[in-house]
XYZ file of C-alpha atoms in Angstrom:
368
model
C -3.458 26.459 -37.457
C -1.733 22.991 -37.086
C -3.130 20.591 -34.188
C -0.772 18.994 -31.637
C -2.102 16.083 -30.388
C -0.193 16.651 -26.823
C -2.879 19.414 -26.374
C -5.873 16.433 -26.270
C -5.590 16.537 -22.297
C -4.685 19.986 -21.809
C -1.248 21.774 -21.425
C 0.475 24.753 -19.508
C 2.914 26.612 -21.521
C 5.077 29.282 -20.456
C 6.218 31.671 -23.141
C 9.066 34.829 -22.921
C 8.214 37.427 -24.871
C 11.367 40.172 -25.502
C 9.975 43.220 -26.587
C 10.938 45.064 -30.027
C 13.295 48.507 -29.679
C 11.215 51.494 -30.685
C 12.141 54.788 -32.766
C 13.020 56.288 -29.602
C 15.406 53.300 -29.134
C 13.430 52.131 -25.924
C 12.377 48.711 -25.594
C 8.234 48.852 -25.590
C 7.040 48.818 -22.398
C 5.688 45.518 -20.429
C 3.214 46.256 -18.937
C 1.661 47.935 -22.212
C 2.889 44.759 -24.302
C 1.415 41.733 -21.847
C -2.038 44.190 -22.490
C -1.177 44.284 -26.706
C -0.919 40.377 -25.663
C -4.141 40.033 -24.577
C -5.692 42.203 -26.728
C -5.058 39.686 -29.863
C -5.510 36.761 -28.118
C -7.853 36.621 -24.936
C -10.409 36.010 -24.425
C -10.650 32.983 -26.076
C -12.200 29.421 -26.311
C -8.878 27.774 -27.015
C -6.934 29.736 -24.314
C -6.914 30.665 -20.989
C -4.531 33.247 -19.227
C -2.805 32.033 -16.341
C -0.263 34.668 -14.887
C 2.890 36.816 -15.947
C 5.604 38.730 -14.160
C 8.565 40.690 -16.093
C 11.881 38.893 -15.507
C 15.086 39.192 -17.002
C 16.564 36.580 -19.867
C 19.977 35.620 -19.256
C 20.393 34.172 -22.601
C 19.604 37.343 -24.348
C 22.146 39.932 -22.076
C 19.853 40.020 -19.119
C 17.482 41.662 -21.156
C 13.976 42.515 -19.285
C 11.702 39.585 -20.781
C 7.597 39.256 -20.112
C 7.248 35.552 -19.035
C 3.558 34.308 -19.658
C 1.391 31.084 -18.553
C -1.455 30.238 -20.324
C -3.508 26.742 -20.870
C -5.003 25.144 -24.541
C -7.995 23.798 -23.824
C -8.456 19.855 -23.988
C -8.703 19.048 -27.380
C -7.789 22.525 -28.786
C -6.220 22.067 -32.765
C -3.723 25.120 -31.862
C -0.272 24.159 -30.399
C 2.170 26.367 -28.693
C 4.256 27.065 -31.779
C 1.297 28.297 -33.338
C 0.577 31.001 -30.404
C 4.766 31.881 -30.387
C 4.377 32.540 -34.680
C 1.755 34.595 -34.225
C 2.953 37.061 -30.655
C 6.371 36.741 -32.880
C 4.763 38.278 -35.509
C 3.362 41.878 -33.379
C 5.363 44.483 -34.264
C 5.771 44.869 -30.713
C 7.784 41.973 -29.905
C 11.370 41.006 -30.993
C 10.958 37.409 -29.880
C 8.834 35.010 -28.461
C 9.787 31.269 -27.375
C 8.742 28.716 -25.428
C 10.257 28.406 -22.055
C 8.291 25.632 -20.533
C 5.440 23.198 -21.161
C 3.636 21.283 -18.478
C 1.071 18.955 -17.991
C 0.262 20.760 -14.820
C -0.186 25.045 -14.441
C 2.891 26.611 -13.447
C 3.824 28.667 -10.852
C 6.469 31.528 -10.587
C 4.910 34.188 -8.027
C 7.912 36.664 -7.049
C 7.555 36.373 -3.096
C 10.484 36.422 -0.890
C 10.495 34.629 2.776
C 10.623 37.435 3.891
C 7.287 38.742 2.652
C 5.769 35.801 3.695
C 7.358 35.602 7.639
C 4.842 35.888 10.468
C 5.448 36.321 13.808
C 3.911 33.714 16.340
C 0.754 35.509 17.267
C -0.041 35.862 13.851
C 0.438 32.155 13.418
C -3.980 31.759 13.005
C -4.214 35.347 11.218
C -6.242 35.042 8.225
C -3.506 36.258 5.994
C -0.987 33.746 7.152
C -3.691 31.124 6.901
C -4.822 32.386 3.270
C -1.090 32.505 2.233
C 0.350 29.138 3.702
C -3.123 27.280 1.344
C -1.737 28.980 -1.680
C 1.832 29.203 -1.980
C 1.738 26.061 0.782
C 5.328 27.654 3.015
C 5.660 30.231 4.869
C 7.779 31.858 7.785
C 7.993 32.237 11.362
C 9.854 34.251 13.191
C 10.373 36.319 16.513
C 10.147 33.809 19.948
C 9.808 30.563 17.838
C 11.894 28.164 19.950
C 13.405 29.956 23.250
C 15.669 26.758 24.017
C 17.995 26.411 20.866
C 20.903 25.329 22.871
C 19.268 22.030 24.572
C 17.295 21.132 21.567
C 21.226 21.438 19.901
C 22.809 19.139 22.887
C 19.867 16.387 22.318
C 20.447 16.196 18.556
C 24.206 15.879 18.991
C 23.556 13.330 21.200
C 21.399 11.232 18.978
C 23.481 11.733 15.862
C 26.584 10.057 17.755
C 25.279 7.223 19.806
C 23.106 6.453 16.057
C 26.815 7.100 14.594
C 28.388 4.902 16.771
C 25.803 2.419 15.887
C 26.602 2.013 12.636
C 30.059 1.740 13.302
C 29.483 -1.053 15.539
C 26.923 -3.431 13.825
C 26.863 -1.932 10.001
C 30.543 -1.214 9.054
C 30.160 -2.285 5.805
C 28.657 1.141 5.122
C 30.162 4.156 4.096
C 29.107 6.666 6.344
C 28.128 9.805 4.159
C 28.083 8.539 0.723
C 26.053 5.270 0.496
C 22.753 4.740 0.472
C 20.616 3.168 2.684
C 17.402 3.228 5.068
C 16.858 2.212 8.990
C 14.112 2.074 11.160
C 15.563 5.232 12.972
C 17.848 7.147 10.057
C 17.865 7.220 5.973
C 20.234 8.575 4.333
C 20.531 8.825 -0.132
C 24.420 9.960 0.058
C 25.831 12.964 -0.362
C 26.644 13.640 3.274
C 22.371 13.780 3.787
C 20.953 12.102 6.845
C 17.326 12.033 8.278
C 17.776 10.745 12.064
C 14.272 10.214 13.800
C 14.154 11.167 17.585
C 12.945 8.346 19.895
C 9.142 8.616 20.070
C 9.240 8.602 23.798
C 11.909 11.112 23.594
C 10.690 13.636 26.488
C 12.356 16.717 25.654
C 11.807 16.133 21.942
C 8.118 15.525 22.290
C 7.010 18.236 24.472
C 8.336 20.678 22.343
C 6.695 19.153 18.936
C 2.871 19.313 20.929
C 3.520 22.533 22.731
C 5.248 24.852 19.860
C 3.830 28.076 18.432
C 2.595 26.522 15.019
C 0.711 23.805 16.496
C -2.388 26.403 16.134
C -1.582 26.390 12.628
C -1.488 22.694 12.214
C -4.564 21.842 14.038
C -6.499 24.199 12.076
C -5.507 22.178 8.615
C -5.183 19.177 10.059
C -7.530 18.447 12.817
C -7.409 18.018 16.714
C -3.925 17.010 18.270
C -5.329 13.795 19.405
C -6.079 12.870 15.997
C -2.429 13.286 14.766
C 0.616 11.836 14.793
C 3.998 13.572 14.790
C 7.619 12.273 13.658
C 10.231 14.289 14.837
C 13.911 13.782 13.556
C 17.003 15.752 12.662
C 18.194 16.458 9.298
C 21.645 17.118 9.026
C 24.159 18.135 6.661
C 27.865 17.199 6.265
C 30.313 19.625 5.149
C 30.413 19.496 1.274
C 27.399 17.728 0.815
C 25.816 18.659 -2.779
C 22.772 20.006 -3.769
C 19.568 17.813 -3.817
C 17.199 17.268 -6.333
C 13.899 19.046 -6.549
C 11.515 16.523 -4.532
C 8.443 16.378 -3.072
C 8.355 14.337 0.440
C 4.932 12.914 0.295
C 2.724 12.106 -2.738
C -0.277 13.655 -4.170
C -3.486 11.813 -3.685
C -5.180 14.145 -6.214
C -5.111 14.420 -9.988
C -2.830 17.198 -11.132
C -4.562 20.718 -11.672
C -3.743 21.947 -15.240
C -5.720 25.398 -14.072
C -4.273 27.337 -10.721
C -7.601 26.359 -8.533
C -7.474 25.832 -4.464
C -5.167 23.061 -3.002
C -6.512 19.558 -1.706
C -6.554 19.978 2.230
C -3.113 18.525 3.212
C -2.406 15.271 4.759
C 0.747 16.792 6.239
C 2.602 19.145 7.098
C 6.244 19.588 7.996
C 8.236 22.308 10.170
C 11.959 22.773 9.595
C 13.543 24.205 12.801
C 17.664 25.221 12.307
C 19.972 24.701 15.527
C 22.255 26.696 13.575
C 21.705 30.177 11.969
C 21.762 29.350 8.002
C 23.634 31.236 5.164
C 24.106 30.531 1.343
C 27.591 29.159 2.762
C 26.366 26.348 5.328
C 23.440 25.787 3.349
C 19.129 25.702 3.174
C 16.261 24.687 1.746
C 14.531 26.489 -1.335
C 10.961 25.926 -1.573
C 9.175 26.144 -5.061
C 5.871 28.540 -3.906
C 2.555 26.556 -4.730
C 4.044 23.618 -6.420
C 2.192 21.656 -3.645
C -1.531 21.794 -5.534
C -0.074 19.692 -8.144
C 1.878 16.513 -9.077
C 2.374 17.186 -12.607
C 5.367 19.580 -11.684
C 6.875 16.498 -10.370
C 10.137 16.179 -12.464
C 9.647 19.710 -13.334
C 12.130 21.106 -10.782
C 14.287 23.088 -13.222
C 11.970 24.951 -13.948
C 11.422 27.030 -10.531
C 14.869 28.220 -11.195
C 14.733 29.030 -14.820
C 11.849 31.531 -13.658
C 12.683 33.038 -10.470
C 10.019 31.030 -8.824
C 12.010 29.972 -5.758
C 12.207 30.603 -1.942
C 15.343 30.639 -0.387
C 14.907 28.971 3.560
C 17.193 31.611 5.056
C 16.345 31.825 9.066
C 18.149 32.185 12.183
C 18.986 29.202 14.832
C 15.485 28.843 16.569
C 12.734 30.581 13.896
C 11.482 27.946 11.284
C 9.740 27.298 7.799
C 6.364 25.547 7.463
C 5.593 24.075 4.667
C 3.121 21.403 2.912
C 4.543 18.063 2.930
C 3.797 17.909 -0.956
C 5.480 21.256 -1.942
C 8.812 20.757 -3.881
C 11.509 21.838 -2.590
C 15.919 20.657 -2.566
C 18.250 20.937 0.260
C 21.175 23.113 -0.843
C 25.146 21.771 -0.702
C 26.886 22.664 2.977
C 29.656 24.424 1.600
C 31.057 25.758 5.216
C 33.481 22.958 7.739
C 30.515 22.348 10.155
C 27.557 20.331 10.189
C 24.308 21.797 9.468
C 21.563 20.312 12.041
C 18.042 21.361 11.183
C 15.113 19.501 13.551
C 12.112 18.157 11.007
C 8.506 17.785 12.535
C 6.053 15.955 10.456
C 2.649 16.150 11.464
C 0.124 14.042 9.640
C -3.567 12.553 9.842
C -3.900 9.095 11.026
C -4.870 7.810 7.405
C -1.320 8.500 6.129
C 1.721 6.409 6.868
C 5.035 7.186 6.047
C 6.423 4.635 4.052
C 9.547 6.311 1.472
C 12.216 7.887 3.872
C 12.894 4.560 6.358
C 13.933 1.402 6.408
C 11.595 -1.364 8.751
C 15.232 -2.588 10.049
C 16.513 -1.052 13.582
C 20.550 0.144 13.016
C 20.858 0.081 16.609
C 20.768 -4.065 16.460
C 23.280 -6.313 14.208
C 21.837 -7.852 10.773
C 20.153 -11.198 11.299
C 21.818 -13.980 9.912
């Protein structure tokens, strides 16, 4: 087989596999194919399984498709074209391509957030501990925030007087679709903003040290006293787009090419709605474990492409916690009102945020 010398530091590939009609005119099973699969090629030196799931390809009339991850060892002389020729030629399978490669593993679990909700005294539960480390989001539901409606009134608040602010000493911006980056607010267009709270903001604070999750975040993170909190609003604008897959904060670990445990976090972040969400006013989808590795940075796509995503769908007052390094997008407001969801970022004193403000205050006129 030919080498590829992309495979010299190790690669994830991601393969769909169609399977062949039989005499009875029934496509071969999946299940009995992904162990046909296995059966020519694993184990072996040169390759190591990662995961599969059935899933259906579009591009072939939604036709149900085996989707497999494996990894070539570092310095392995087979490429992926080589392993598609030879699954492609099994009897068994009408076609095989490759989907994806990656210098990272990649994930595509089929969870919803609904299967992985919790209620709040589940929030230290071994299962919602063992499943917020892997997939690094979950949900929270039932109680979460009691007090939606002030929370709502202080937000409004800050958005306008901040508003008015940049009316009055910055009116060389346009408000919604240019970029820029304050002490307090950041915004990169599209009718996106990212308002901080004051710091000594009373209502604001209490709330951040006193809510349900903080179990949750002490347990990964250490003792409240060690950890500092930013708490801000993100809102939406009526027909703002669709972000880009991001992460917020970086990795400060190589990339994993195998699926092994996550690096403890540095941070973790809480997204609280003052408005019940919908697919018409918008959310966030969350790619499931993409937070153990920065190779899938730039990689985005790809959650999509194989039904690896999470769709942030909760009701004014419950929330989604995630890992500050787990990609995710906010999704376009497509509705006529503004979508206000409060952000809480709790992170270890090491760690400084540094990428989504300015060191400028918009509340005072630009220096001369």
């Amino acid at each position: 087989m030919g080498g590829d010398s992309r495979m010299s530091s190790g690669l994830c590939v991601v393969i769909g596999v169609v399977p062949a009609v039989t005499d009875t005119q029934q496509r071969y099973d999946l299940k009995q194919l992904e162990a046909d699969i296995k059966e020519k090629y694993w184990p072996s030196s040169e390759f190591r399984w990662g995961h599969s799931k059935p899933w259906k390809d579009e591009d072939h009339g939604d036709v149900d498709v085996l989707l497999i991850s494996f990894t070539l060892s570092a310095g392995s002389q087979t490429s992926e074209s080589d392993v598609i020729q030879t699954i492609q030629s099994m009897s068994q399978v009408e076609l095989a391509d490759v989907w994806i490669t990656c210098p990272s593993f990649v994930p595509f679990s089929v969870v919803t957030l609904e299967s992985i909700s919790f209620s709040t005294d589940q929030i230290c539960s071994d299962i919602t501990l063992s499943t917020f480390s892997e997939l690094g989001v979950i949900g929270l539901r039932g109680g979460v925030c009691p007090d939606v409606k002030t929370l709502y009134e202080a937000s409004q608040v800050r958005i306008a007087e901040t508003k008015a602010a940049i009316d009055q000493f910055h009116p060389e911006i346009h408000y919604g679709s240019d970029n820029f980056a304050f002490l307090e607010i950041g915004s990169r267009g599209g009718n996106r903003f990212d308002l901080l709270f004051r710091a000594d903001d009373p209502l604001v604070s209490q709330f951040a040290w006193n809510a349900p999750w903080i179990p949750l975040i002490t347990h990964f993170l250490g003792h409240p006293s060690t950890l500092h909190c930013l708490s801000s609003i993100i809102y939406s604008l009526p027909l703002a787009p669709n972000q880009s897959w991001h992460s917020d904060g970086p990795h400060l670990s190589a990339s994993q090419i195998h699926n092994g445990p996550a690096s403890p976090p540095y941070a973790i972040c809480v997204f609280l709605p003052l408005i019940d969400l919908s697919p018409t006013v918008g959310f966030t989808q969350f790619w499931p474990t993409s937070h153990k590795s920065d190779g899938l940075i730039g990689f985005g796509s790809a959650a999509e492409l194989l039904g690896a995503t999470v769709d942030g769908i909760v009701g004014a007052g419950d929330c989604v916690i995630y890992d500050y390094r787990l990609m995710h997008r906010g999704m376009g407001n497509f509705s006529d009102i503004v979508r206000p969801v409060l952000q809480f970022v709790y992170h270890v004193d090491s760690y400084r945020e540094v990428k989504n403000y300015g060191t400028k205050s918009v509340f005072e006129p630009p220096t001369m």
